Coordinates of C-alpha atoms and ligand atoms in Angstrom, one line a residue:
M859 CA 0.0 0.0 0.0
K860 CA 1.7 3.2 -1.1
A861 CA 1.8 6.0 1.5
S862 CA 0.9 8.6 -1.1
K863 CA -2.4 6.8 -1.9
F864 CA -3.8 6.9 1.6
L865 CA -3.7 9.3 4.5
R866 CA -2.6 6.9 7.2
V867 CA -3.1 7.9 10.7
A868 CA -2.0 5.7 13.6
A869 CA -4.9 5.6 16.0
L870 CA -3.2 4.8 19.3
T871 CA -6.5 4.9 21.2
A872 CA -5.9 1.7 23.1
A873 CA -2.4 2.7 24.0
L874 CA -3.4 6.1 25.0
A875 CA -6.0 4.6 27.3
G876 CA -3.1 2.8 29.0
V877 CA -3.9 -0.6 27.5
G878 CA -1.1 -2.5 26.0
V879 CA -2.7 -3.2 22.6
A880 CA -1.0 -2.7 19.2
A881 CA -1.8 0.5 17.3
Q882 CA -4.6 0.2 14.8
A883 CA -4.0 1.8 11.5
Q884 CA -6.8 4.0 10.0
T885 CA -7.0 4.4 6.3
V886 CA -8.9 7.4 4.8
L887 CA -10.1 6.7 1.3
K888 CA -10.8 9.5 -1.1
I889 CA -14.2 9.3 -3.0
G890 CA -15.2 11.6 -5.8
Y891 CA -18.5 12.4 -7.5
A892 CA -19.9 15.1 -9.8
T893 CA -22.7 16.7 -7.9
S894 CA -23.2 18.4 -4.5
P895 CA -23.0 16.7 -1.1
T896 CA -26.9 16.9 -0.7
S897 CA -27.5 15.4 -4.1
H898 CA -28.3 11.7 -4.8
Y899 CA -24.6 11.0 -5.3
G900 CA -23.8 12.7 -2.0
V901 CA -26.5 10.7 -0.2
G902 CA -25.3 7.4 -1.6
S903 CA -21.6 8.2 -1.0
T904 CA -22.3 9.2 2.6
V905 CA -24.1 5.9 3.3
F906 CA -21.2 4.0 1.8
C907 CA -18.7 5.8 3.9
E908 CA -20.7 5.4 7.1
E909 CA -21.1 1.7 6.5
I910 CA -17.4 0.9 5.8
S911 CA -16.5 2.9 8.9
K912 CA -19.0 1.0 11.0
G913 CA -18.2 -2.4 9.5
T914 CA -14.4 -2.1 9.9
Q915 CA -14.7 -0.4 13.4
G916 CA -13.2 2.8 12.0
R917 CA -10.2 1.2 10.3
Y918 CA -11.5 2.6 6.9
T919 CA -13.1 6.0 6.6
C920 CA -13.6 8.4 3.7
Q921 CA -12.9 11.9 2.7
Q922 CA -15.5 13.0 0.1
F923 CA -14.7 15.2 -2.9
P924 CA -18.1 16.3 -4.3
S925 CA -19.1 18.7 -7.1
G926 CA -16.4 17.5 -9.5
A927 CA -13.7 18.8 -7.2
L928 CA -11.4 16.1 -8.7
G929 CA -12.5 16.7 -12.3
G930 CA -15.1 15.3 -14.6
E931 CA -16.3 11.6 -14.4
R932 CA -13.9 10.5 -17.1
E933 CA -11.0 11.9 -15.3
M934 CA -12.1 10.4 -11.9
I935 CA -12.5 6.9 -13.5
E936 CA -9.0 7.3 -14.9
S937 CA -7.6 8.3 -11.5
V938 CA -9.3 5.2 -9.9
Q939 CA -7.7 3.0 -12.6
L940 CA -4.3 4.6 -11.9
G941 CA -4.8 4.3 -8.1
T942 CA -4.4 8.1 -7.5
L943 CA -8.1 8.2 -6.4
D944 CA -9.6 5.4 -4.3
L945 CA -13.3 5.5 -5.2
V946 CA -15.7 7.2 -7.6
N947 CA -19.5 7.2 -7.6
T948 CA -20.1 7.8 -11.3
S949 CA -22.6 7.5 -14.1
T950 CA -21.9 5.1 -17.0
G951 CA -21.6 8.1 -19.3
P952 CA -17.8 7.9 -19.8
L953 CA -17.4 4.3 -18.5
G954 CA -17.9 2.6 -21.8
N955 CA -14.6 4.2 -22.9
F956 CA -12.9 2.0 -20.3
V957 CA -15.1 -1.0 -20.3
P958 CA -16.8 -1.3 -23.7
E959 CA -19.3 -4.0 -22.6
V960 CA -21.0 -1.5 -20.4
K961 CA -22.1 0.7 -23.3
I962 CA -25.2 -1.5 -23.9
V963 CA -27.0 -0.1 -20.9
D964 CA -26.7 3.4 -22.3
I965 CA -29.0 2.6 -25.3
P966 CA -31.9 5.1 -25.3
F967 CA -35.4 3.7 -24.6
L968 CA -33.9 0.4 -23.5
F969 CA -35.5 0.3 -20.1
R970 CA -39.2 0.7 -19.6
D971 CA -39.1 2.2 -16.1
Y972 CA -37.2 2.3 -12.8
D973 CA -38.4 -1.1 -11.7
H974 CA -37.1 -2.7 -15.0
A975 CA -33.8 -0.9 -14.9
R976 CA -33.1 -1.7 -11.3
K977 CA -34.0 -5.4 -11.9
V978 CA -31.6 -5.6 -14.8
M979 CA -28.7 -3.9 -13.0
D980 CA -29.1 -5.9 -9.8
G981 CA -29.7 -9.2 -11.8
Q982 CA -27.3 -11.4 -13.7
I983 CA -26.8 -9.0 -16.6
G984 CA -25.7 -6.1 -14.3
Q985 CA -23.5 -8.4 -12.2
N986 CA -21.7 -9.7 -15.3
L987 CA -21.0 -6.1 -16.3
L988 CA -19.6 -5.3 -12.9
A989 CA -17.3 -8.4 -13.2
K990 CA -16.1 -7.1 -16.6
M991 CA -14.7 -4.0 -14.9
Q992 CA -12.0 -6.1 -13.1
D993 CA -10.3 -6.9 -16.5
K994 CA -9.9 -3.1 -17.0
G995 CA -8.3 -2.4 -13.6
L996 CA -11.6 -1.2 -11.9
V997 CA -13.5 -2.9 -9.1
G998 CA -17.2 -2.3 -9.6
L999 CA -18.8 -2.7 -6.1
A1000 CA -22.5 -2.1 -6.9
W1001 CA -24.7 -0.2 -9.3
T1002 CA -26.1 3.0 -7.8
E1003 CA -28.2 5.3 -9.9
N1004 CA -28.4 8.7 -11.7
G1005 CA -31.9 8.3 -13.1
F1006 CA -33.9 8.7 -16.3
R1007 CA -32.7 11.6 -18.3
H1008 CA -34.9 14.5 -19.5
M1009 CA -34.2 17.4 -21.9
T1010 CA -33.9 21.1 -21.0
N1011 CA -33.3 24.0 -23.4
N1012 CA -33.6 27.7 -23.9
V1013 CA -35.3 27.7 -27.3
R1014 CA -38.7 26.0 -27.2
P1015 CA -40.7 23.4 -25.4
I1016 CA -40.1 19.8 -26.6
V1017 CA -43.3 17.9 -27.0
Q1018 CA -42.3 15.5 -29.8
A1019 CA -39.0 14.4 -31.4
S1020 CA -39.3 17.0 -34.2
D1021 CA -39.2 19.8 -31.6
A1022 CA -35.6 18.8 -30.7
N1023 CA -34.5 19.1 -34.3
G1024 CA -31.6 21.6 -34.7
L1025 CA -31.0 22.1 -31.0
K1026 CA -27.4 22.2 -30.0
M1027 CA -27.3 20.1 -26.9
R1028 CA -24.6 19.2 -24.5
T1029 CA -24.2 15.4 -24.1
M1030 CA -22.0 13.2 -22.1
E1031 CA -18.9 11.8 -23.7
N1032 CA -20.9 8.8 -24.8
K1033 CA -21.2 7.7 -28.4
V1034 CA -24.2 5.5 -27.8
H1035 CA -26.1 8.5 -26.6
M1036 CA -24.8 10.7 -29.3
D1037 CA -25.8 8.3 -32.1
G1038 CA -29.3 8.0 -30.7
Y1039 CA -29.8 11.8 -30.2
K1040 CA -28.7 12.5 -33.8
T1041 CA -31.8 10.6 -35.0
F1042 CA -33.9 13.3 -33.1
G1043 CA -32.1 16.0 -35.2
I1044 CA -30.2 17.1 -32.1
L1045 CA -26.6 18.5 -32.7
P1046 CA -24.8 16.6 -29.8
T1047 CA -22.0 18.5 -28.2
P1048 CA -20.0 16.3 -25.8
M1049 CA -18.6 18.1 -22.8
A1050 CA -17.4 17.3 -19.3
F1051 CA -20.1 18.2 -16.7
P1052 CA -18.0 20.8 -14.8
E1053 CA -18.1 23.0 -17.9
L1054 CA -21.8 22.7 -18.5
F1055 CA -23.3 25.5 -16.3
T1056 CA -21.2 28.2 -17.9
A1057 CA -21.8 26.8 -21.4
L1058 CA -25.6 27.1 -20.8
Q1059 CA -25.2 30.5 -19.2
Q1060 CA -23.2 31.8 -22.2
G1061 CA -25.4 30.1 -24.8
T1062 CA -22.6 27.9 -26.1
V1063 CA -25.2 25.2 -26.2
D1064 CA -29.0 25.5 -26.3
G1065 CA -29.7 22.8 -23.8
Q1066 CA -28.6 19.6 -22.1
E1067 CA -30.2 16.4 -20.8
N1068 CA -30.0 15.0 -17.3
P1069 CA -32.1 13.4 -14.6
I1070 CA -34.2 15.5 -12.2
P1071 CA -31.8 15.1 -9.3
V1072 CA -29.0 16.5 -11.4
I1073 CA -31.2 19.4 -12.8
L1074 CA -32.1 20.3 -9.2
A1075 CA -28.6 19.9 -7.7
A1076 CA -26.9 21.8 -10.5
K1077 CA -29.5 24.6 -10.3
F1078 CA -30.1 24.5 -14.1
A1079 CA -33.4 26.4 -13.5
Q1080 CA -31.2 29.5 -13.3
V1081 CA -30.0 29.0 -16.9
Q1082 CA -32.6 26.9 -18.6
K1083 CA -36.2 27.8 -19.4
H1084 CA -37.8 24.6 -20.8
L1085 CA -37.9 21.1 -19.2
S1086 CA -39.5 18.2 -21.1
L1087 CA -39.9 14.9 -19.3
T1088 CA -38.6 12.9 -22.2
N1089 CA -37.3 9.9 -20.1
H1090 CA -35.3 9.2 -23.2
V1091 CA -32.5 7.1 -21.5
Y1092 CA -31.8 5.5 -18.1
S1093 CA -28.5 6.6 -16.6
P1094 CA -27.1 4.0 -14.3
A1095 CA -24.3 4.8 -11.9
V1096 CA -21.8 2.7 -10.1
I1097 CA -19.4 2.8 -7.1
I1098 CA -15.9 1.9 -8.4
L1099 CA -13.0 1.1 -6.1
S1100 CA -9.3 1.1 -7.1
P1101 CA -7.8 -2.4 -7.3
S1102 CA -4.8 -1.2 -5.3
V1103 CA -7.2 -0.8 -2.3
W1104 CA -9.3 -3.9 -3.0
S1105 CA -6.2 -6.1 -3.1
Q1106 CA -5.2 -4.9 0.4
L1107 CA -8.6 -5.9 1.9
S1108 CA -9.1 -9.0 4.0
D1109 CA -12.0 -11.2 2.8
A1110 CA -14.1 -10.0 5.7
D1111 CA -13.4 -6.3 4.8
K1112 CA -14.2 -7.0 1.1
Q1113 CA -17.6 -8.2 2.2
V1114 CA -18.1 -5.0 4.3
F1115 CA -17.3 -2.9 1.2
L1116 CA -19.7 -4.9 -1.0
N1117 CA -22.5 -4.6 1.6
A1118 CA -21.8 -0.9 2.1
A1119 CA -22.1 -0.3 -1.7
K1120 CA -25.5 -2.1 -1.7
A1121 CA -26.7 0.1 1.2
A1122 CA -25.4 3.1 -0.7
S1123 CA -27.3 2.0 -3.8
A1124 CA -30.6 1.7 -1.9
A1125 CA -30.1 5.2 -0.4
Q1126 CA -29.1 6.8 -3.7
R1127 CA -32.1 5.3 -5.5
K1128 CA -34.5 6.4 -2.7
K1129 CA -33.1 10.0 -3.2
V1130 CA -33.7 9.7 -7.0
N1131 CA -37.3 8.6 -6.2
D1132 CA -37.8 11.5 -3.9
D1133 CA -36.4 14.0 -6.3
E1134 CA -38.6 12.7 -9.1
A1135 CA -41.6 13.0 -6.9
N1136 CA -40.9 16.5 -5.5
G1137 CA -38.5 18.1 -8.0
I1138 CA -40.8 19.1 -10.8
A1139 CA -42.8 21.4 -8.5
L1140 CA -39.6 22.9 -7.2
L1141 CA -38.2 23.5 -10.8
R1142 CA -41.6 25.1 -11.7
K1143 CA -41.3 27.4 -8.7
D1144 CA -37.8 28.4 -9.9
G1145 CA -39.3 29.5 -13.2
M1146 CA -39.0 26.4 -15.5
Q1147 CA -41.7 25.7 -18.0
V1148 CA -42.3 22.0 -17.8
V1149 CA -43.8 19.7 -20.5
E1150 CA -45.0 16.6 -18.6
Q1151 CA -46.8 14.9 -21.5
V1152 CA -44.1 14.2 -24.1
N1153 CA -44.9 12.1 -27.2
G1154 CA -42.5 9.2 -26.4
E1155 CA -43.7 7.3 -29.4
S1156 CA -42.3 10.0 -31.8
F1157 CA -38.9 9.6 -30.2
R1158 CA -39.1 5.8 -30.3
Q1159 CA -39.9 5.9 -34.0
A1160 CA -37.2 8.4 -34.8
I1161 CA -34.5 6.2 -33.1
T1162 CA -35.3 3.1 -35.1
P1163 CA -32.3 3.5 -37.5
A1164 CA -29.9 3.8 -34.5
Y1165 CA -31.3 0.5 -33.1
A1166 CA -30.2 -1.3 -36.2
E1167 CA -26.7 0.0 -35.5
Y1168 CA -26.9 -0.9 -31.8
A1169 CA -28.0 -4.5 -32.8
K1170 CA -24.8 -4.8 -34.9
E1171 CA -22.6 -3.5 -32.1
F1172 CA -24.1 -5.2 -29.1
G1173 CA -26.0 -8.1 -30.6
A1174 CA -29.8 -8.1 -31.1
D1175 CA -30.0 -11.1 -28.6
N1176 CA -28.3 -9.2 -25.9
I1177 CA -30.6 -6.2 -26.3
R1178 CA -33.6 -8.5 -26.3
A1179 CA -32.4 -10.2 -23.2
I1180 CA -32.4 -6.9 -21.4
Q1181 CA -35.8 -5.9 -22.7
A1182 CA -37.2 -9.3 -21.7
V1183 CA -36.4 -8.9 -18.0
Q1184 CA -39.7 -8.5 -16.1
Ligands
PAF1493 O1 -24.5 14.7 -17.4 C1 -23.5 14.1 -16.8 O2 -22.4 14.2 -17.1 C2 -23.9 13.2 -15.6 O3 -25.3 12.9 -15.7 C3 -23.5 13.7 -14.3 C4 -24.2 15.0 -14.0 C5 -22.0 14.0 -14.2 C6 -23.9 12.8 -13.2 O4 -23.5 11.5 -13.4

C-alpha cells in the first residue's frame, strides 16, 4: 500500500488509554463524485462511507470530494484506474470508454421504467457487467443510480421528437447516446459536466439532458427555461474502487465494502425517487416551464435506425435479453 495513496493515521487509542494493545491503522479513502453533497450521489456516497467505517470499526473511513472537485467523471475513473483516487461514484456516461461491454446499458429507450432498470442492473446481466470492470483495472462494487434523463433547453418546449430538431445540446462523452440523439435531429456537443453550467449561461449550447436530481442539484433552472420529461434514456451509476485498495482488503473487509455499496445504492435510489416525486414542482417554482406529457412514441420511431446499429454493435439477442427482464 503506497503511503501517497492513503492518508494513514496511527490511531493509538488503546495505547493512550493505557492498555497495551497494538496500534490500529486507520485508512482514509478518497471518494469523488460530480454533484453536491446533498444530491443523490452525496446521499449514496455518505451511506457508503458510514457503512465501511461501521463495518471495519473505523479502520476505513472516507474523505468526500463532491461537485467535480477532482475533475469530470472520465478523469475520476481514470484516476481510480491509476490508483491516484480510491473511489468514484459515477454514471456510466464515460465508463464505456474504459469497459466497452457497459455501453449496452446506455442505449436510449432500452429500459421501460425504474423497476425494470433496477432489476436488470441488480440481476445477472448487471452483475456480469460489474465483473467485466475487473479486467480493466476497476472494481465495480455495486450499481447505484443517476436516473432517467430529460431534456432542458432555452429555445422551445419539446413535446415531440421533431421539436428537438436543430437544437445544440450538451451530451455526455458517450457515443451510444450521441448516435441516438442524432436521430432526433439534435446536434450533440460532448462536454465534461463541470463545464456545463457556464456553457448554458453563455449560450454555447441551447440545452442539455440529465435526470431531475441533477437538474435540481446543478441549479439549471437558473440558466434553462424549458424542461421536457422525455425519459429518453436511463442513466445507471456505479461505485468503483481502485484495485490497489481492493487487493489490500481481507475477505471480511471485502464483504463489508460490498455490503456498504449495496446500502449506498438503496439510499441513492431512494433519493432519486424523492427528487422525481418532488423536484418538478420545485423547478416550476424556480421558473422552468415543464412539459410533462411528451410524445414518447415519436422519439421511439425516430430512433429506429440507430437501433439497427446498436444491434450490430451489441448483438440483437443481448438487447432483447435486457428488454425481456420482467
Ligand atoms: O451529465 C452528466 O455528465 C452526468 O449525468 C452527471 C451530472 C455527471 C452525473 O453522473
